[in-house]
Amino acid sequence: MRAEPTGAIGLVLARPARLLGVEPFFMEFIAGIEERLAERDLSVLLHVVADHEAETAAYRRWAARGLVDAVVVVNPVLDDPRPAVLREIALPAVVVGDSDLPCVRTDHAGPVAEALGHLLELGHRRIARVTGPSALLHTRARTSALVEGCAAAGIEPVIVEGDYSEEAGAKLTTSLLTGPEPPTAILYDNDVMAVAGLAAAAALGVEVPSGLSLVAWDDSTLCRLASPALTTMSVDVHQFGTTVADSLLELVDGVPVVQRWSPTARYVPRGTTESV
């Protein structure tokens, strides 16, 4: 016998709260989820915590108190402990990423190959990437795709790990550009680090795009308002959220969850890329 519906879907974000104030991705993602759920008078219960241990503790509390009908699990990591906990406490979940639980998958390799192809066509041979946390499965997938693509082109990329923050974008870009062999192109894993990288290049007197090409990821308003506007791997984040919500609705209705893919990132050239 199914428990009485609560009318709520849970989302726990294990990340520094300060990043949510400046990173547009999750606010747009949540807006997409809420738009679809509102059609069924469902709402999102959002909880921000410091780490996965606190996240799983939240799941246990919610399940024990019957506070949510299902949860959205984001940012899968290597050897992720969360799916096992969710099975143990019988809390229905949709994972945003690869999982043997109901999930919404994303093609990471194809967009990386597309971005690299454009940079190679522009003549770039010294290419760097500023990543998100390396434990994340999507970070690993993007890194593998870049390394593989560069190897096929006879070059070796420089990979540095960030945390999606403005501070990381500025610090890592400065380090790359002041090294013995500075890159001529940098691919960032989000928009905040890319905008910070653009500012860091300007502070060093490196001209963009004539001396350095930059490519961001996600394509928020930040990218379009930057000067010059950032070339980006553009993702329809709002549609991503509604796609996840479609899977959630099937889950709470007790019907089979359809295999879904998120919108694929596409290359949108703007003012931060040019031939070298």
Tab-separated table of C-alpha atoms in Angstrom:
chain	number	residue	atom	x	y	z
A	1	MET	CA	0.000	0.000	0.000
A	2	ARG	CA	1.411	3.383	-1.025
A	3	ALA	CA	1.770	6.153	1.541
A	4	GLU	CA	-0.450	9.202	1.252
A	5	PRO	CA	1.146	11.653	-1.228
A	6	THR	CA	2.895	14.646	0.349
A	7	GLY	CA	2.768	16.923	-2.676
A	8	ALA	CA	6.505	17.615	-2.442
A	9	ILE	CA	9.649	16.576	-4.312
A	10	GLY	CA	12.944	16.843	-2.447
A	11	LEU	CA	16.213	18.258	-3.776
A	12	VAL	CA	19.317	18.310	-1.590
A	13	LEU	CA	22.285	20.288	-2.908
A	14	ALA	CA	25.593	19.314	-1.349
A	15	ARG	CA	27.616	22.412	-2.208
A	16	PRO	CA	28.709	25.657	-0.577
A	17	ALA	CA	25.682	27.920	-0.210
A	18	ARG	CA	27.767	30.911	-1.350
A	19	LEU	CA	28.068	29.379	-4.830
A	20	LEU	CA	24.304	29.202	-5.286
A	21	GLY	CA	24.109	32.974	-5.080
A	22	VAL	CA	26.379	33.479	-8.091
A	23	GLU	CA	26.004	30.312	-10.160
A	24	PRO	CA	22.919	30.586	-12.411
A	25	PHE	CA	22.687	26.893	-13.360
A	26	PHE	CA	20.806	25.479	-10.389
A	27	MET	CA	18.321	28.330	-10.076
A	28	GLU	CA	17.335	27.900	-13.742
A	29	PHE	CA	17.321	24.107	-13.353
A	30	ILE	CA	15.021	24.288	-10.316
A	31	ALA	CA	12.761	26.757	-12.124
A	32	GLY	CA	12.310	24.206	-14.916
A	33	ILE	CA	11.439	21.464	-12.430
A	34	GLU	CA	8.978	23.669	-10.548
A	35	GLU	CA	7.243	24.844	-13.722
A	36	ARG	CA	6.328	21.278	-14.672
A	37	LEU	CA	5.499	20.154	-11.131
A	38	ALA	CA	3.234	23.163	-10.575
A	39	GLU	CA	0.943	21.803	-13.279
A	40	ARG	CA	0.194	18.991	-10.826
A	41	ASP	CA	0.183	21.170	-7.676
A	42	LEU	CA	3.501	19.671	-6.578
A	43	SER	CA	6.318	21.726	-5.071
A	44	VAL	CA	10.074	21.424	-4.537
A	45	LEU	CA	11.531	21.106	-1.046
A	46	LEU	CA	15.100	22.461	-1.357
A	47	HIS	CA	17.793	21.806	1.231
A	48	VAL	CA	21.428	22.968	0.972
A	49	VAL	CA	24.063	20.999	2.891
A	50	ALA	CA	27.832	20.803	3.109
A	51	ASP	CA	28.538	17.259	1.877
A	52	HIS	CA	27.096	13.899	0.844
A	53	GLU	CA	27.024	12.654	4.449
A	54	ALA	CA	24.674	15.476	5.379
A	55	GLU	CA	22.727	14.827	2.182
A	56	THR	CA	22.059	11.178	3.022
A	57	ALA	CA	21.101	12.187	6.569
A	58	ALA	CA	18.501	14.516	5.074
A	59	TYR	CA	17.119	11.676	2.942
A	60	ARG	CA	16.758	9.504	6.029
A	61	ARG	CA	14.895	12.248	7.914
A	62	TRP	CA	12.581	12.933	4.994
A	63	ALA	CA	11.796	9.245	4.524
A	64	ALA	CA	11.191	8.675	8.242
A	65	ARG	CA	8.818	11.648	8.437
A	66	GLY	CA	7.163	11.069	5.061
A	67	LEU	CA	7.960	14.617	3.940
A	68	VAL	CA	8.477	14.000	0.204
A	69	ASP	CA	7.132	11.675	-2.479
A	70	ALA	CA	10.482	11.407	-4.276
A	71	VAL	CA	13.848	13.134	-4.568
A	72	VAL	CA	16.112	14.433	-7.316
A	73	VAL	CA	19.750	13.356	-6.971
A	74	VAL	CA	22.287	15.576	-8.721
A	75	ASN	CA	26.013	15.388	-9.441
A	76	PRO	CA	26.729	11.624	-9.303
A	77	VAL	CA	30.264	10.812	-8.187
A	78	LEU	CA	32.577	7.830	-8.449
A	79	ASP	CA	31.479	5.079	-6.032
A	80	ASP	CA	28.447	7.177	-5.107
A	81	PRO	CA	26.946	6.015	-1.784
A	82	ARG	CA	23.576	7.718	-2.285
A	83	PRO	CA	21.746	5.184	-4.506
A	84	ALA	CA	22.294	2.407	-1.951
A	85	VAL	CA	20.943	4.596	0.846
A	86	LEU	CA	17.869	5.522	-1.186
A	87	ARG	CA	17.146	1.858	-1.892
A	88	GLU	CA	17.614	0.993	1.779
A	89	ILE	CA	15.079	3.595	2.935
A	90	ALA	CA	12.761	2.986	-0.064
A	91	LEU	CA	12.764	6.642	-1.097
A	92	PRO	CA	11.962	6.960	-4.833
A	93	ALA	CA	14.550	8.965	-6.756
A	94	VAL	CA	15.465	10.290	-10.169
A	95	VAL	CA	19.191	10.705	-10.706
A	96	VAL	CA	20.497	13.501	-12.915
A	97	GLY	CA	23.251	11.529	-14.637
A	98	ASP	CA	24.139	7.900	-15.245
A	99	SER	CA	22.644	5.508	-12.700
A	100	ASP	CA	20.844	2.191	-12.387
A	101	LEU	CA	18.076	4.123	-10.627
A	102	PRO	CA	15.612	6.045	-12.828
A	103	CYS	CA	17.742	8.762	-14.385
A	104	VAL	CA	18.118	11.506	-16.963
A	105	ARG	CA	21.385	11.043	-18.831
A	106	THR	CA	23.571	13.633	-20.562
A	107	ASP	CA	25.906	13.360	-23.526
A	108	HIS	CA	29.140	14.945	-22.320
A	109	ALA	CA	31.556	13.500	-24.875
A	110	GLY	CA	29.804	14.837	-27.977
A	111	PRO	CA	29.770	18.509	-26.904
A	112	VAL	CA	33.405	18.366	-25.771
A	113	ALA	CA	34.373	16.937	-29.155
A	114	GLU	CA	32.403	19.717	-30.852
A	115	ALA	CA	34.096	22.450	-28.805
A	116	LEU	CA	37.524	20.947	-29.405
A	117	GLY	CA	36.845	20.651	-33.116
A	118	HIS	CA	36.081	24.362	-33.356
A	119	LEU	CA	39.206	25.276	-31.393
A	120	LEU	CA	41.370	23.064	-33.609
A	121	GLU	CA	39.831	24.618	-36.717
A	122	LEU	CA	40.766	28.021	-35.342
A	123	GLY	CA	44.377	26.871	-35.142
A	124	HIS	CA	44.751	26.238	-31.425
A	125	ARG	CA	47.345	23.689	-30.330
A	126	ARG	CA	47.854	24.687	-26.684
A	127	ILE	CA	44.478	24.000	-25.094
A	128	ALA	CA	43.626	24.001	-21.397
A	129	ARG	CA	40.527	23.056	-19.448
A	130	VAL	CA	39.375	24.397	-16.081
A	131	THR	CA	37.154	21.663	-14.664
A	132	GLY	CA	34.665	21.244	-11.885
A	133	PRO	CA	35.456	18.842	-9.014
A	134	SER	CA	37.185	15.746	-10.369
A	135	ALA	CA	35.045	13.315	-8.337
A	136	LEU	CA	31.971	14.211	-10.396
A	137	LEU	CA	31.162	11.691	-13.120
A	138	HIS	CA	30.362	14.399	-15.650
A	139	THR	CA	33.728	16.072	-14.967
A	140	ARG	CA	35.455	12.773	-15.637
A	141	ALA	CA	33.449	12.204	-18.817
A	142	ARG	CA	34.318	15.631	-20.194
A	143	THR	CA	37.986	15.244	-19.282
A	144	SER	CA	38.190	11.827	-20.944
A	145	ALA	CA	36.565	13.205	-24.096
A	146	LEU	CA	39.007	16.131	-24.252
A	147	VAL	CA	42.075	13.979	-23.643
A	148	GLU	CA	40.942	11.474	-26.271
A	149	GLY	CA	40.188	14.176	-28.821
A	150	CYS	CA	43.462	15.962	-28.240
A	151	ALA	CA	45.403	12.706	-28.524
A	152	ALA	CA	43.802	12.105	-31.910
A	153	ALA	CA	44.979	15.583	-32.937
A	154	GLY	CA	48.514	14.921	-31.684
A	155	ILE	CA	48.386	17.362	-28.774
A	156	GLU	CA	48.123	17.104	-24.994
A	157	PRO	CA	45.731	19.376	-23.097
A	158	VAL	CA	46.437	20.936	-19.716
A	159	ILE	CA	43.748	20.031	-17.166
A	160	VAL	CA	43.331	21.972	-13.917
A	161	GLU	CA	40.644	21.375	-11.309
A	162	GLY	CA	38.339	24.103	-10.051
A	163	ASP	CA	35.185	24.205	-7.946
A	164	TYR	CA	32.865	26.315	-10.155
A	165	SER	CA	33.634	29.472	-8.167
A	166	GLU	CA	34.757	32.907	-9.323
A	167	GLU	CA	37.859	32.559	-7.163
A	168	ALA	CA	38.885	29.304	-8.809
A	169	GLY	CA	38.295	30.688	-12.298
A	170	ALA	CA	40.473	33.727	-11.650
A	171	LYS	CA	43.256	31.910	-9.806
A	172	LEU	CA	43.557	29.004	-12.232
A	173	THR	CA	43.405	31.214	-15.315
A	174	THR	CA	46.138	33.442	-13.891
A	175	SER	CA	48.278	30.395	-13.165
A	176	LEU	CA	47.792	29.025	-16.680
A	177	LEU	CA	48.573	32.320	-18.396
A	178	THR	CA	51.689	33.018	-16.349
A	179	GLY	CA	53.183	29.551	-16.870
A	180	PRO	CA	56.075	28.731	-19.196
A	181	GLU	CA	53.767	27.631	-22.038
A	182	PRO	CA	50.478	29.512	-21.637
A	183	PRO	CA	47.496	28.107	-23.516
A	184	THR	CA	45.973	29.918	-26.468
A	185	ALA	CA	42.525	28.522	-25.635
A	186	ILE	CA	40.781	27.619	-22.380
A	187	LEU	CA	37.566	25.607	-22.009
A	188	TYR	CA	35.727	26.115	-18.712
A	189	ASP	CA	33.227	23.792	-17.024
A	190	ASN	CA	30.807	26.581	-16.118
A	191	ASP	CA	30.039	30.206	-16.834
A	192	VAL	CA	31.146	31.736	-13.510
A	193	MET	CA	34.722	30.443	-13.839
A	194	ALA	CA	34.817	31.571	-17.476
A	195	VAL	CA	33.724	35.133	-16.677
A	196	ALA	CA	36.322	35.270	-13.903
A	197	GLY	CA	38.905	33.896	-16.325
A	198	LEU	CA	38.073	36.623	-18.818
A	199	ALA	CA	38.663	39.252	-16.135
A	200	ALA	CA	41.934	37.579	-15.097
A	201	ALA	CA	43.195	37.638	-18.688
A	202	ALA	CA	42.377	41.345	-18.934
A	203	ALA	CA	44.247	42.029	-15.697
A	204	LEU	CA	47.329	40.333	-17.167
A	205	GLY	CA	47.066	42.312	-20.389
A	206	VAL	CA	46.217	39.229	-22.459
A	207	GLU	CA	43.907	40.288	-25.261
A	208	VAL	CA	40.793	38.234	-25.902
A	209	PRO	CA	40.218	36.917	-28.521
A	210	SER	CA	43.371	37.924	-30.433
A	211	GLY	CA	45.733	36.455	-27.843
A	212	LEU	CA	43.483	33.950	-26.103
A	213	SER	CA	40.221	32.157	-26.887
A	214	LEU	CA	37.789	31.271	-24.107
A	215	VAL	CA	34.814	28.883	-24.143
A	216	ALA	CA	32.320	28.715	-21.264
A	217	TRP	CA	29.709	26.064	-20.438
A	218	ASP	CA	25.940	26.436	-19.771
A	219	ASP	CA	25.390	29.878	-21.385
A	220	SER	CA	23.686	31.944	-18.707
A	221	THR	CA	23.073	35.680	-18.961
A	222	LEU	CA	26.553	36.139	-17.481
A	223	CYS	CA	28.075	34.888	-20.735
A	224	ARG	CA	26.037	37.213	-22.918
A	225	LEU	CA	26.678	40.297	-20.761
A	226	ALA	CA	30.456	39.779	-20.553
A	227	SER	CA	32.669	42.014	-22.666
A	228	PRO	CA	33.461	40.528	-25.069
A	229	ALA	CA	30.505	38.148	-24.888
A	230	LEU	CA	31.638	34.607	-24.151
A	231	THR	CA	31.600	31.816	-26.681
A	232	THR	CA	29.884	28.933	-24.939
A	233	MET	CA	28.654	25.392	-24.993
A	234	SER	CA	25.020	26.414	-24.589
A	235	VAL	CA	22.606	24.224	-22.628
A	236	ASP	CA	18.857	24.804	-22.294
A	237	VAL	CA	18.966	24.460	-18.510
A	238	HIS	CA	15.284	25.271	-18.044
A	239	GLN	CA	14.322	22.473	-20.445
A	240	PHE	CA	16.761	20.211	-18.578
A	241	GLY	CA	14.726	20.853	-15.430
A	242	THR	CA	11.379	20.148	-17.107
A	243	THR	CA	12.788	16.897	-18.530
A	244	VAL	CA	13.788	15.769	-15.037
A	245	ALA	CA	10.342	16.736	-13.775
A	246	ASP	CA	8.702	14.542	-16.423
A	247	SER	CA	10.597	11.550	-15.028
A	248	LEU	CA	9.657	12.534	-11.470
A	249	LEU	CA	5.967	12.654	-12.358
A	250	GLU	CA	6.125	9.152	-13.818
A	251	LEU	CA	7.905	7.979	-10.685
A	252	VAL	CA	5.338	9.374	-8.265
A	253	ASP	CA	2.503	8.073	-10.473
A	254	GLY	CA	3.933	4.577	-10.134
A	255	VAL	CA	4.329	4.024	-13.868
A	256	PRO	CA	7.526	2.988	-15.701
A	257	VAL	CA	9.990	5.893	-15.990
A	258	VAL	CA	10.925	6.563	-19.604
A	259	GLN	CA	14.633	6.730	-20.476
A	260	ARG	CA	15.389	10.413	-21.061
A	261	TRP	CA	18.357	12.540	-22.087
A	262	SER	CA	18.969	16.139	-21.169
A	263	PRO	CA	19.250	18.809	-23.896
A	264	THR	CA	22.640	18.492	-25.607
A	265	ALA	CA	25.078	21.379	-25.254
A	266	ARG	CA	25.809	23.160	-28.540
A	267	TYR	CA	28.607	25.479	-29.576
A	268	VAL	CA	27.577	29.153	-29.769
A	269	PRO	CA	30.421	31.359	-31.079
A	270	ARG	CA	30.684	34.873	-29.695
A	271	GLY	CA	33.420	37.378	-29.028
A	272	THR	CA	35.937	35.263	-27.107
A	273	THR	CA	37.062	32.952	-29.916
A	274	GLU	CA	39.179	33.802	-32.930
A	275	SER	CA	41.821	32.155	-35.115
A	276	VAL	CA	45.412	32.203	-33.880
